mmCIF file of C-alpha atoms in Angstrom:
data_model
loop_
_atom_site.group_PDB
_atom_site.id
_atom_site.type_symbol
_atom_site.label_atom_id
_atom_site.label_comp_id
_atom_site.label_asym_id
_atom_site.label_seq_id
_atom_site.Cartn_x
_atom_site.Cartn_y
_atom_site.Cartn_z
ATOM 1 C CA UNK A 1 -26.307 45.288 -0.486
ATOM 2 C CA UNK A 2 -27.965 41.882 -0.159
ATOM 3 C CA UNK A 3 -24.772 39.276 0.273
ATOM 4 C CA UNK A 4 -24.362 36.929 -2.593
ATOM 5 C CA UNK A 5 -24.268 33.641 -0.815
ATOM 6 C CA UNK A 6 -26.891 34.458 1.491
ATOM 7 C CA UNK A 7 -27.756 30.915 2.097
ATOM 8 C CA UNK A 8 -24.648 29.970 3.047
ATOM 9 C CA UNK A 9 -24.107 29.651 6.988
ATOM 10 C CA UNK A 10 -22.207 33.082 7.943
ATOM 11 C CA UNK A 11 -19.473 31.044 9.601
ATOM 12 C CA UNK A 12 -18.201 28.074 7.082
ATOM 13 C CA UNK A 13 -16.810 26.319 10.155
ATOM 14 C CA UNK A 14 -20.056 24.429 10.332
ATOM 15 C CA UNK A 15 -19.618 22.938 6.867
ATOM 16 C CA UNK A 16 -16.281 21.851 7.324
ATOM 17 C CA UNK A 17 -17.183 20.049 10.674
ATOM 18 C CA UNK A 18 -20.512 18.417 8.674
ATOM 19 C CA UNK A 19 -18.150 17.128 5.646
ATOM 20 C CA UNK A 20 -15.734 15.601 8.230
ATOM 21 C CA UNK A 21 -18.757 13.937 10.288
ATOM 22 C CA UNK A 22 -20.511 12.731 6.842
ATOM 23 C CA UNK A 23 -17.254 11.372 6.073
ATOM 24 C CA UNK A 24 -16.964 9.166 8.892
ATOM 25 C CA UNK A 25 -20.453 8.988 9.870
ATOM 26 C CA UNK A 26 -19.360 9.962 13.418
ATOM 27 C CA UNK A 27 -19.254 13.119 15.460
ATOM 28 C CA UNK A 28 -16.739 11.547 17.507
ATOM 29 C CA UNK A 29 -14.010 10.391 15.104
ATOM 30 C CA UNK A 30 -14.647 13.998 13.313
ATOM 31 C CA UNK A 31 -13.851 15.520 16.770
ATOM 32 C CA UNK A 32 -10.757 13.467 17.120
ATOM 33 C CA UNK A 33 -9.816 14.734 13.442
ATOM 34 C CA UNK A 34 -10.779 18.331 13.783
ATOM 35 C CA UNK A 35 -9.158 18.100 17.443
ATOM 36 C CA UNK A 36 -12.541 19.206 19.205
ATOM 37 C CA UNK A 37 -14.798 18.150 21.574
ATOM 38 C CA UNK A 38 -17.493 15.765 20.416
ATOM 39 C CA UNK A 39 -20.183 18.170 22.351
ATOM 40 C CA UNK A 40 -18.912 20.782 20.017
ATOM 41 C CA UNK A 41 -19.191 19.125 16.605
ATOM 42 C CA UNK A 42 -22.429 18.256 17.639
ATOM 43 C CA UNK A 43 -23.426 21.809 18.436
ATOM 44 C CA UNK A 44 -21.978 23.062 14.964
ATOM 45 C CA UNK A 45 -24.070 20.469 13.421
ATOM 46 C CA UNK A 46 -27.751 21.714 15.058
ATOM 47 C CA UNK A 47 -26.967 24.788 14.174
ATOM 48 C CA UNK A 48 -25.821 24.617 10.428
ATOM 49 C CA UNK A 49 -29.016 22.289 10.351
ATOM 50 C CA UNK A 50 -31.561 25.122 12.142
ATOM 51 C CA UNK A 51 -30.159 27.339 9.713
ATOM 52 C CA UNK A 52 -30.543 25.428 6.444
ATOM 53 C CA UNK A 53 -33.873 24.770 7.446
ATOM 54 C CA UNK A 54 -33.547 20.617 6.829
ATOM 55 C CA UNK A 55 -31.920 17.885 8.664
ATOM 56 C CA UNK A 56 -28.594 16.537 7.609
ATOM 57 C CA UNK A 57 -28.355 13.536 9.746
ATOM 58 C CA UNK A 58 -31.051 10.903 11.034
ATOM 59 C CA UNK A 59 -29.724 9.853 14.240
ATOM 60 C CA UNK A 60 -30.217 6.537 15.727
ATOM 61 C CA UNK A 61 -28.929 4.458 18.402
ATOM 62 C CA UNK A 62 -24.977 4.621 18.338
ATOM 63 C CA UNK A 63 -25.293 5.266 14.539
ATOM 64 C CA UNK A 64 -25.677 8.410 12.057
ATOM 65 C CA UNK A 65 -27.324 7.917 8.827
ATOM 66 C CA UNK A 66 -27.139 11.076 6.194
ATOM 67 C CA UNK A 67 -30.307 12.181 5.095
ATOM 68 C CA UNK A 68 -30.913 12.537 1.454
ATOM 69 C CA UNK A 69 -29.614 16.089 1.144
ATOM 70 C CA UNK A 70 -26.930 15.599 4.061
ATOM 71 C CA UNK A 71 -25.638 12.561 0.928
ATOM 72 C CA UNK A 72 -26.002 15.537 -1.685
ATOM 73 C CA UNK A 73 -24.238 18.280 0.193
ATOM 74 C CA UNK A 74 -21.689 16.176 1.714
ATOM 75 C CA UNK A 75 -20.660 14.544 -1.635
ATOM 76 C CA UNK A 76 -20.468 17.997 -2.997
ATOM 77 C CA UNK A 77 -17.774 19.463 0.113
ATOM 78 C CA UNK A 78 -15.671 16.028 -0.192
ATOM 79 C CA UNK A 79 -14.738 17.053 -3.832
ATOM 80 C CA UNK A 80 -14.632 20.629 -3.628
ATOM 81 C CA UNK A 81 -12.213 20.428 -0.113
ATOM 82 C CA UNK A 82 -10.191 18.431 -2.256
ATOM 83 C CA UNK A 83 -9.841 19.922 -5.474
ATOM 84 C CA UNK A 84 -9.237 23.272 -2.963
ATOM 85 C CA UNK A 85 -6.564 21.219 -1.126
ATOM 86 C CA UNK A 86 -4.857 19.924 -4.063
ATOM 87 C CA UNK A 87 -4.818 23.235 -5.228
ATOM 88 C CA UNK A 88 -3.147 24.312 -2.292
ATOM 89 C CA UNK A 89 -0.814 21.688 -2.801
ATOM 90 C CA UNK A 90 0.015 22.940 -6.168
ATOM 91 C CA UNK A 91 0.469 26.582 -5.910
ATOM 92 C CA UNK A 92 2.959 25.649 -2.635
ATOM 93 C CA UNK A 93 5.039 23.403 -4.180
ATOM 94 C CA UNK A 94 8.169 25.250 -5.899
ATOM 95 C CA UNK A 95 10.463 24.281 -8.382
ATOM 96 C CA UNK A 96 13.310 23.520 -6.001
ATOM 97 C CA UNK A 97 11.218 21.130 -3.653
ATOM 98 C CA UNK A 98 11.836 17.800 -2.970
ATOM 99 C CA UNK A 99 10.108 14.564 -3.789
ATOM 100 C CA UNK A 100 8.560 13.182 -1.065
ATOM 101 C CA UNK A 101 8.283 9.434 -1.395
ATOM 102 C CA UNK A 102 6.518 7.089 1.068
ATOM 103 C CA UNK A 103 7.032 3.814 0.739
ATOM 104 C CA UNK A 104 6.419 0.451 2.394
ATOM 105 C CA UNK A 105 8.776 -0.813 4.743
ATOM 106 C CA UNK A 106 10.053 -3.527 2.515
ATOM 107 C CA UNK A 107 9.788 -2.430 -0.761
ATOM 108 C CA UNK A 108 11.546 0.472 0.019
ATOM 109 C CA UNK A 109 14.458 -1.599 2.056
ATOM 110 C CA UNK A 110 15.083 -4.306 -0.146
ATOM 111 C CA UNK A 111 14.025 -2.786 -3.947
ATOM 112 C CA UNK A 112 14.121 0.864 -4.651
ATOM 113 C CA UNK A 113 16.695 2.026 -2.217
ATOM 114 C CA UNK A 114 19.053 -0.240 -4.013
ATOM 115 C CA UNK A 115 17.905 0.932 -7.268
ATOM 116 C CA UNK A 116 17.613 4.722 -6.711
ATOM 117 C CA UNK A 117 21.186 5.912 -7.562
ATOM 118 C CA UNK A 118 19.999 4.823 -11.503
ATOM 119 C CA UNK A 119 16.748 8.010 -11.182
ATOM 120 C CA UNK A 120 19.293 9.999 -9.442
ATOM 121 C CA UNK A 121 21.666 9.631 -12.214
ATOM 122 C CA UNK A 122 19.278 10.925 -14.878
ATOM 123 C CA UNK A 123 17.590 13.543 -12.406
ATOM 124 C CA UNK A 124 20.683 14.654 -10.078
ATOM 125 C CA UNK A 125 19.379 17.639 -8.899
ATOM 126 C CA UNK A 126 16.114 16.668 -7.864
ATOM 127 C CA UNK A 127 16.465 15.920 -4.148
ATOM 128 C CA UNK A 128 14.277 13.035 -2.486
ATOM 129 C CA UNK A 129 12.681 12.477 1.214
ATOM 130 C CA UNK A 130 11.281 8.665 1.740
ATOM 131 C CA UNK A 131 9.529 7.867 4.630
ATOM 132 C CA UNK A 132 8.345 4.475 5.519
ATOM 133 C CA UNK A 133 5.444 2.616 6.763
ATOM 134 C CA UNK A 134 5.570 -1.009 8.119
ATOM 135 C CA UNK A 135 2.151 -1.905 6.118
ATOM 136 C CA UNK A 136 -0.414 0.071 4.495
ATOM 137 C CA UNK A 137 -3.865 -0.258 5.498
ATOM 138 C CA UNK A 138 -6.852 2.034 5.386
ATOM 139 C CA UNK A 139 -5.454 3.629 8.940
ATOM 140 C CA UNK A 140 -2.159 3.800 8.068
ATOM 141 C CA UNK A 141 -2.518 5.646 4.388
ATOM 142 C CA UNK A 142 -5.475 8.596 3.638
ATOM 143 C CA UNK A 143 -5.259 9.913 0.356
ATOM 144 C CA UNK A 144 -5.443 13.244 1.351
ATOM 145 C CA UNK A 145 -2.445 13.259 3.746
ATOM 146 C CA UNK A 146 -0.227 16.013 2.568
ATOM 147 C CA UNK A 147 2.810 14.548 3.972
ATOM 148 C CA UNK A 148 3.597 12.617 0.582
ATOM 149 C CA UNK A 149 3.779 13.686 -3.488
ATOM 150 C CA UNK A 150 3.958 9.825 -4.230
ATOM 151 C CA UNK A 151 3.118 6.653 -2.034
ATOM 152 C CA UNK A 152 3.758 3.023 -2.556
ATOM 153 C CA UNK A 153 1.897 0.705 -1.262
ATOM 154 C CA UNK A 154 0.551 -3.286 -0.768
ATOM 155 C CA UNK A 155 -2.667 -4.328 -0.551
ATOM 156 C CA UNK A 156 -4.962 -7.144 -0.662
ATOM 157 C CA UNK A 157 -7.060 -7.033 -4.397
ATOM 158 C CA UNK A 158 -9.868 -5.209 -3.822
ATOM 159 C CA UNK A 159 -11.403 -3.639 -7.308
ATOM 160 C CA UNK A 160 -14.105 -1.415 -5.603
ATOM 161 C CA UNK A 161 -11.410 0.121 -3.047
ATOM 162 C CA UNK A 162 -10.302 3.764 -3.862
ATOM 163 C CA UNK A 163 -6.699 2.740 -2.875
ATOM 164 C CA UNK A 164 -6.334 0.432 -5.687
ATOM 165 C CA UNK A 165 -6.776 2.258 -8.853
ATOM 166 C CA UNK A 166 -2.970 2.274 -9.751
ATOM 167 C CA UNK A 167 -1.453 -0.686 -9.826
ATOM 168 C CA UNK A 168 2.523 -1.202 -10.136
ATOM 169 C CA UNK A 169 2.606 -4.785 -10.223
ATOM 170 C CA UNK A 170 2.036 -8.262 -8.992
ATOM 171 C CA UNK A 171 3.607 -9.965 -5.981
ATOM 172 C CA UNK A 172 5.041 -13.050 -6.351
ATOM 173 C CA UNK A 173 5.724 -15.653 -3.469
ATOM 174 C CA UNK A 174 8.198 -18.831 -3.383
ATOM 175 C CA UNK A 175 10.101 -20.369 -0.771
ATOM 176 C CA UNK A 176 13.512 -19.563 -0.442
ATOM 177 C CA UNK A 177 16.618 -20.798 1.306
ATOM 178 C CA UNK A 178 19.967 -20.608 2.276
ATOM 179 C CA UNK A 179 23.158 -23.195 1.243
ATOM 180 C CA UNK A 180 24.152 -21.920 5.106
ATOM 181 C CA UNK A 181 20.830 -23.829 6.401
ATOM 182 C CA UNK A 182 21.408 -27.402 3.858
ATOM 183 C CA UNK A 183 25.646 -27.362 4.256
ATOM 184 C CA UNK A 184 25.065 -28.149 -0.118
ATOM 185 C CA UNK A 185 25.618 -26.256 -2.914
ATOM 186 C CA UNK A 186 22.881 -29.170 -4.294
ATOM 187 C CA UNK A 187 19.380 -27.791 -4.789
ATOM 188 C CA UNK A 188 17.129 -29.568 -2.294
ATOM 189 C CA UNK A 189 13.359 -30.990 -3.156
ATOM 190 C CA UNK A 190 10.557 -29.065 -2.326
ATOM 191 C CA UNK A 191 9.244 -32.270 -0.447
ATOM 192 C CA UNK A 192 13.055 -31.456 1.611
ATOM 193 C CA UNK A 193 12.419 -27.821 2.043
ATOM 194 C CA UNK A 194 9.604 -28.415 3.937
ATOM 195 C CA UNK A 195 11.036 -30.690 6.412
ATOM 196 C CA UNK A 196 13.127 -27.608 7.396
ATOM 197 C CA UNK A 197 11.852 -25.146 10.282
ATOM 198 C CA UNK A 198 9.385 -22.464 8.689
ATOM 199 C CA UNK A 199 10.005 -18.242 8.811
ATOM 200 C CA UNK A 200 6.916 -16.884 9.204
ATOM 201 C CA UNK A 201 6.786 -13.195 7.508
ATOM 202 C CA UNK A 202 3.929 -12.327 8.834
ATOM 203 C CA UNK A 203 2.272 -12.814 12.372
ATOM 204 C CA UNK A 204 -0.620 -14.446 10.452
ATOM 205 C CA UNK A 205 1.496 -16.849 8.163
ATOM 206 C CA UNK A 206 -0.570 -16.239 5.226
ATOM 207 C CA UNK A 207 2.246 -16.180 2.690
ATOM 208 C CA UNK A 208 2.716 -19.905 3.633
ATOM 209 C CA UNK A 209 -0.500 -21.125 4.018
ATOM 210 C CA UNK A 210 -1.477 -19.367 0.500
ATOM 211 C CA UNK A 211 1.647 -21.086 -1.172
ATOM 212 C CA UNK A 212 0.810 -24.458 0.250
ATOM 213 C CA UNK A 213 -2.600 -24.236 -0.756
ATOM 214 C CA UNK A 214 -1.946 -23.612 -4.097
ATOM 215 C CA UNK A 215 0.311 -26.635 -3.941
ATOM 216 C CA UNK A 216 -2.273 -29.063 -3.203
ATOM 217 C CA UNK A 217 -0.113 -28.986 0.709
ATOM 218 C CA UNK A 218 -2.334 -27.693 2.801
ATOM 219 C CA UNK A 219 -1.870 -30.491 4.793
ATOM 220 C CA UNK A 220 1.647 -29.658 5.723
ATOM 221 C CA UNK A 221 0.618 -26.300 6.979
ATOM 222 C CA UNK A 222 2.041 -26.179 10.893
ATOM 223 C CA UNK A 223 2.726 -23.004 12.934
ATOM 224 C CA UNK A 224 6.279 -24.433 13.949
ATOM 225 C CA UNK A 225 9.775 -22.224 13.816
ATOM 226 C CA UNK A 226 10.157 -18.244 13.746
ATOM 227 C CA UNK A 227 7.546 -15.931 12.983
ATOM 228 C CA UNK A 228 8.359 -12.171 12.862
ATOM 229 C CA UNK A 229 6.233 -8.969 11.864
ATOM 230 C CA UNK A 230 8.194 -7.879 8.644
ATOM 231 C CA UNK A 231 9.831 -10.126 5.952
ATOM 232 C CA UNK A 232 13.400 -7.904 6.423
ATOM 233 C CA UNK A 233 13.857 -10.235 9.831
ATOM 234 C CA UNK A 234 12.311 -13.339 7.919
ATOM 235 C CA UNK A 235 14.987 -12.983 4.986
ATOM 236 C CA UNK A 236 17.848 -11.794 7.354
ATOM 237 C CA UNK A 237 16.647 -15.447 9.561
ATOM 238 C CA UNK A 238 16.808 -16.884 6.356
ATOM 239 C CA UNK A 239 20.492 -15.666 5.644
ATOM 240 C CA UNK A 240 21.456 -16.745 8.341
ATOM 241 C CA UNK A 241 20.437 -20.831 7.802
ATOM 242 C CA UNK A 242 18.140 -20.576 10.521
ATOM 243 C CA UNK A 243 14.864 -22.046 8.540
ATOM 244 C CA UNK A 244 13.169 -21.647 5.413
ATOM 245 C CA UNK A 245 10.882 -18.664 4.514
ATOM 246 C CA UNK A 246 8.449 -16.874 1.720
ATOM 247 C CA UNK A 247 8.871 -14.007 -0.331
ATOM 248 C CA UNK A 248 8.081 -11.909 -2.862
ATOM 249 C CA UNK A 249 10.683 -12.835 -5.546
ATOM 250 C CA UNK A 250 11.020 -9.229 -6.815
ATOM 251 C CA UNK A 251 12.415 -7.966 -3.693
ATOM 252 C CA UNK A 252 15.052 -10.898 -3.779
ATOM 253 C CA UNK A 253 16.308 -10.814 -7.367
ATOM 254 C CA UNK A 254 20.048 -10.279 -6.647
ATOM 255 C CA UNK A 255 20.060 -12.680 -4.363
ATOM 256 C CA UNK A 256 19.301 -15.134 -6.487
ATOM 257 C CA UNK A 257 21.177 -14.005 -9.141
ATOM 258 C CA UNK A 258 24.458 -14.253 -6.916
ATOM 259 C CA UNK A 259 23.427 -17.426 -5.281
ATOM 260 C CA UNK A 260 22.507 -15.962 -1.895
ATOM 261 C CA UNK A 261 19.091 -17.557 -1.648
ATOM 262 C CA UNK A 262 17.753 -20.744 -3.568
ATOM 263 C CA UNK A 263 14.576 -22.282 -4.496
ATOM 264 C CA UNK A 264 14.304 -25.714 -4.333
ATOM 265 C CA UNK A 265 13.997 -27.856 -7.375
ATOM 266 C CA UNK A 266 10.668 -27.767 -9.539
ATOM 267 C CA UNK A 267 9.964 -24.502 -7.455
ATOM 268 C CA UNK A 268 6.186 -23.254 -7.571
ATOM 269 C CA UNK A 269 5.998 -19.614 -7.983
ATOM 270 C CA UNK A 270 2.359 -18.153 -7.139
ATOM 271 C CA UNK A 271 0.848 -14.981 -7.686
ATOM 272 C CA UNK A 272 -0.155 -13.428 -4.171
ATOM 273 C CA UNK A 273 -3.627 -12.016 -3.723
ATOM 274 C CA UNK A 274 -1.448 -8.860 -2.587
ATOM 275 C CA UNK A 275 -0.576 -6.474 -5.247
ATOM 276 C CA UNK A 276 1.393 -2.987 -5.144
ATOM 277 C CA UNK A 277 -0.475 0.061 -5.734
ATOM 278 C CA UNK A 278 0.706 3.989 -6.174
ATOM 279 C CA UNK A 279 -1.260 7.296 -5.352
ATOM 280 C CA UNK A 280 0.093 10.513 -6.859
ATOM 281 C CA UNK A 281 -1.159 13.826 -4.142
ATOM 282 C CA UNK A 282 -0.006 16.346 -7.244
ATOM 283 C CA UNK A 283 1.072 16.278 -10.890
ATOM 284 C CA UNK A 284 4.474 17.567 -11.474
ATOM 285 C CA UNK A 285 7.340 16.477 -13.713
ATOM 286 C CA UNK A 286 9.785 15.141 -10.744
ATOM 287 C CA UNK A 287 6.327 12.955 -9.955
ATOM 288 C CA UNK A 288 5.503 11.768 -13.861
ATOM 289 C CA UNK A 289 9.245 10.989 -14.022
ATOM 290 C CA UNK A 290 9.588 9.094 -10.927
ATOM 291 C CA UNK A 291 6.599 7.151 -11.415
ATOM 292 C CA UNK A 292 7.984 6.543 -15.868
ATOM 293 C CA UNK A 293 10.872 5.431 -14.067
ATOM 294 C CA UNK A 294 9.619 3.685 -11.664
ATOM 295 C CA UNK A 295 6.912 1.537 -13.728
ATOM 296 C CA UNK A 296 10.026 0.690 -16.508
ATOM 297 C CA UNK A 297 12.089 -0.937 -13.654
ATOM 298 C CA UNK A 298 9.685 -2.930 -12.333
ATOM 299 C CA UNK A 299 8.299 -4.406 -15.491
ATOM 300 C CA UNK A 300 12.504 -4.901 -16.882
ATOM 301 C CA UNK A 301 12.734 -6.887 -13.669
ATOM 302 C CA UNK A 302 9.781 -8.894 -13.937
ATOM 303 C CA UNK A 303 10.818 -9.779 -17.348
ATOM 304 C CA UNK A 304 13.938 -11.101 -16.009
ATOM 305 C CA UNK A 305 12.162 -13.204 -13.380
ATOM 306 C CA UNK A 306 9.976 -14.848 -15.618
ATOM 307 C CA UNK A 307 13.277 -15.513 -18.142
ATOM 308 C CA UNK A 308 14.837 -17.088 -14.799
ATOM 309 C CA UNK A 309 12.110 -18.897 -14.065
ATOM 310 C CA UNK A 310 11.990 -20.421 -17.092
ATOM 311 C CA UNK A 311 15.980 -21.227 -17.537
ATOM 312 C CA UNK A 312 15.461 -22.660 -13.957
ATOM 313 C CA UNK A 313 11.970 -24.845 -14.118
ATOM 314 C CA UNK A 314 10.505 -22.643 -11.467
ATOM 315 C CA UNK A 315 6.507 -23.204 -12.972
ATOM 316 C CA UNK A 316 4.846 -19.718 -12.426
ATOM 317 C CA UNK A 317 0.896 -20.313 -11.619
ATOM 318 C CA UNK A 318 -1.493 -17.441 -12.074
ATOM 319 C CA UNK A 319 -4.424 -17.168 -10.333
ATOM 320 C CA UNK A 320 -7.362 -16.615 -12.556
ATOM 321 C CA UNK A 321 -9.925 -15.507 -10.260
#
C-alpha cells in the first residue's frame, strides 16, 4: 500500500528544524532553539532539500535568504505549528487551572497588584500565577511561549509590529514630586521643579527628555542627579525627597489622590510614544474575564485622571502623529 503522504520527508524532524531556521534566517540561532549543533541543523536541511528535489535556502556570505518555495513552505509550517500548539494548549488546560499572568515589572507592582482583590472578589475561585518581566522587548516576550495565558506589556508604537495588535491603553508622563523634597504643602512652578535634582527612570532618560521636548525645554535637558533601571526605585527616590522624577500618571493615581506625590502648578501631561499592549496564548472564560475586567479598570481610571486633570489645570497634550 503506497503511503499517503509520500512526499513528505519520512522523518518530520527535518521540517521542524527548516521552519525554525526560516524563522530566524539562521542555522545557528535555530540550533540554539532546538538545542543542537549548528553542523546538525545544517545536515537536516541538505537532506530535506535532496529529498524534495528543490532548494530551500540561497546561501550567501554570513546570510540565508529563502528561496521562493522555502517562503511558501515555511509560511505554511509557522501557522500550522501554531494552530497545532495552541491546540495543544487548549486540550491541556483544565477547568481547575490557574491563570497565568505575566506582567511588566511596574505595571504589575504599582497597578494591578493593588487592584486584584476587586477580580478576585467576583471570580474567587479562580486561582492566579503572575510572573514578571523588567521590560518587554522582542527578546524578552515570543508569542508562542507557553509559559503565559495572558501577558502585559509596554512598547514603543509600532503599527506594523505583531506585538502591538491589542492595545490596553496610553501612557501618560508628568513630573512628580514630593512635599518631603520642597518642606511646603505650596505647589511649586514648573520653572521650580526643574531647578530640583532629576530621577532618571530609565538608564536612557527618555521619559525626561520626551517631556521637555514637548515643553518647548529641551534646553534644560542635563544628565544631573539619580538615574536607576526601573521607575519602582525612581518613585521610591522620589518618596523619599531626594529629587524630582517622571511617570506614568496611571501607575501613581492614589498617590495623588492622598497627596503623596504632586505636580507642579500648570502641570503638562504628555502622551508617551510607549503604549501598553496584551497577547492572549488561549481563549477561555477566566482569560475573556480577566482581560473585560481588566480593560473596564483601566479606562474608569483614565476617566478619573482626565476629571483630575481638569479640576487641577494639569493641560493634557496629545500627540497627533
Amino acid at each position: 500500500m503506497k503511503y499517503r503522504h509520500s512526499l513528505l520527508p519520512s522523518s518530520l524532524n527535518g521540517l521542524r528544524v527548516f521552519e525554525a531556521a526560516a524563522r530566524h534566517l539562521s542555522f545557528t540561532q535555530a540550533a540554539t532553539e532546538l538545542n543542537v549543533t549548528q553542523s546538525a541543523v545544517s545536515r537536516q536541511i541538505r537532506q530535506l532539500e535532496d529529498h524534495l528535489g528543490f532548494p530551500l535556502f540561497i546561501r550567501q556570505h554570513r546570510s540565508l535568504t529563502l528561496t521562493g518555495e522555502g517562503k511558501e513552505i515555511a509560511l505554511l509550517l509557522t501557522r500550522q505549528y501554531s494552530d497545532l500548539n495552541g491546540m495543544i494548549r487548549q486540550l491541556k488546560t483544565k477547568e481547575n487551572a490557574p491563570l497565568r499572568v505575566k506582567v511588566a515589572m511596574s505595571f504589575g507592582v504599582r497597578w494591578l497588584i493593588p487592584r486584584l482583590h476587586s477580580f478576585k472578589e467576583q471570580y474567587p475561585s479562580l486561582d492566579i500565577v503572575l510572573t514578571s518581566v523588567l521590560g518587554f522587548e522582542d527578546t524578552a516576550l515570543r508569542l508562542d511561549d507557553d509559559d503565559y495565558d495572558v501577558a502585559i506589556y509596554g512598547l514603543h508604537r509600532d503599527p506594523k509590529s505583531q506585538y502591538h495588535k491589542n492595545m490596553l491603553r496610553k501612557e501618560y508622563l508628568a513630573p512628580v514630586y514630593s512635599e518631603l523634597l520642597t518642606k511646603t504643602d505650596k505647589a511649586i512652578s514648573v520653572d521650580e521643579l526643574l531647578t530640583y535634582p532629576r530621577l532618571h527612570p530609565t538608564p536612557d532618560r527618555s521619559d525626561w527628555r520626551e517631556w521637555l521636548k514637548r515643553n518647548h525645554k529641551s534646553e534644560l535637558m542635563n544628565n544631573s542627579g539619580l538615574t536607576f533601571d526601573t521607575l519602582d526605585m525612581a518613585l521610591t527616590s522620589c518618596f523619599a525627597g531626594q529629587g524630582v522624577t517622571i511617570t506614568d500618571l496611571m501607575l501613581v493615581v492614589h498617590e495623588l489622590k492622598q497627596g503623596y506625590l504632586k505636580l507642579p502648578r500648570s502641570a503638562t501631561i504628555i502622551d508617551s510614544p510607549w503604549q501598553y499592549y496584551y497577547h492572549c496564548q488561549l481563549e477561555s472564560d477566566a482569560v475573556t474575564n480577566f482581560i473585560t475586567w481588566l480593560t473596564e479598570q483601566l479606562e474608569t481610571e483614565q476617566a478619573e485622571m482626565f476629571e483630575m486633570a481638569k479640576q487641577q489645570g494639569w493641560q493634557i497634550i496629545e500627540n497627533q502623529n
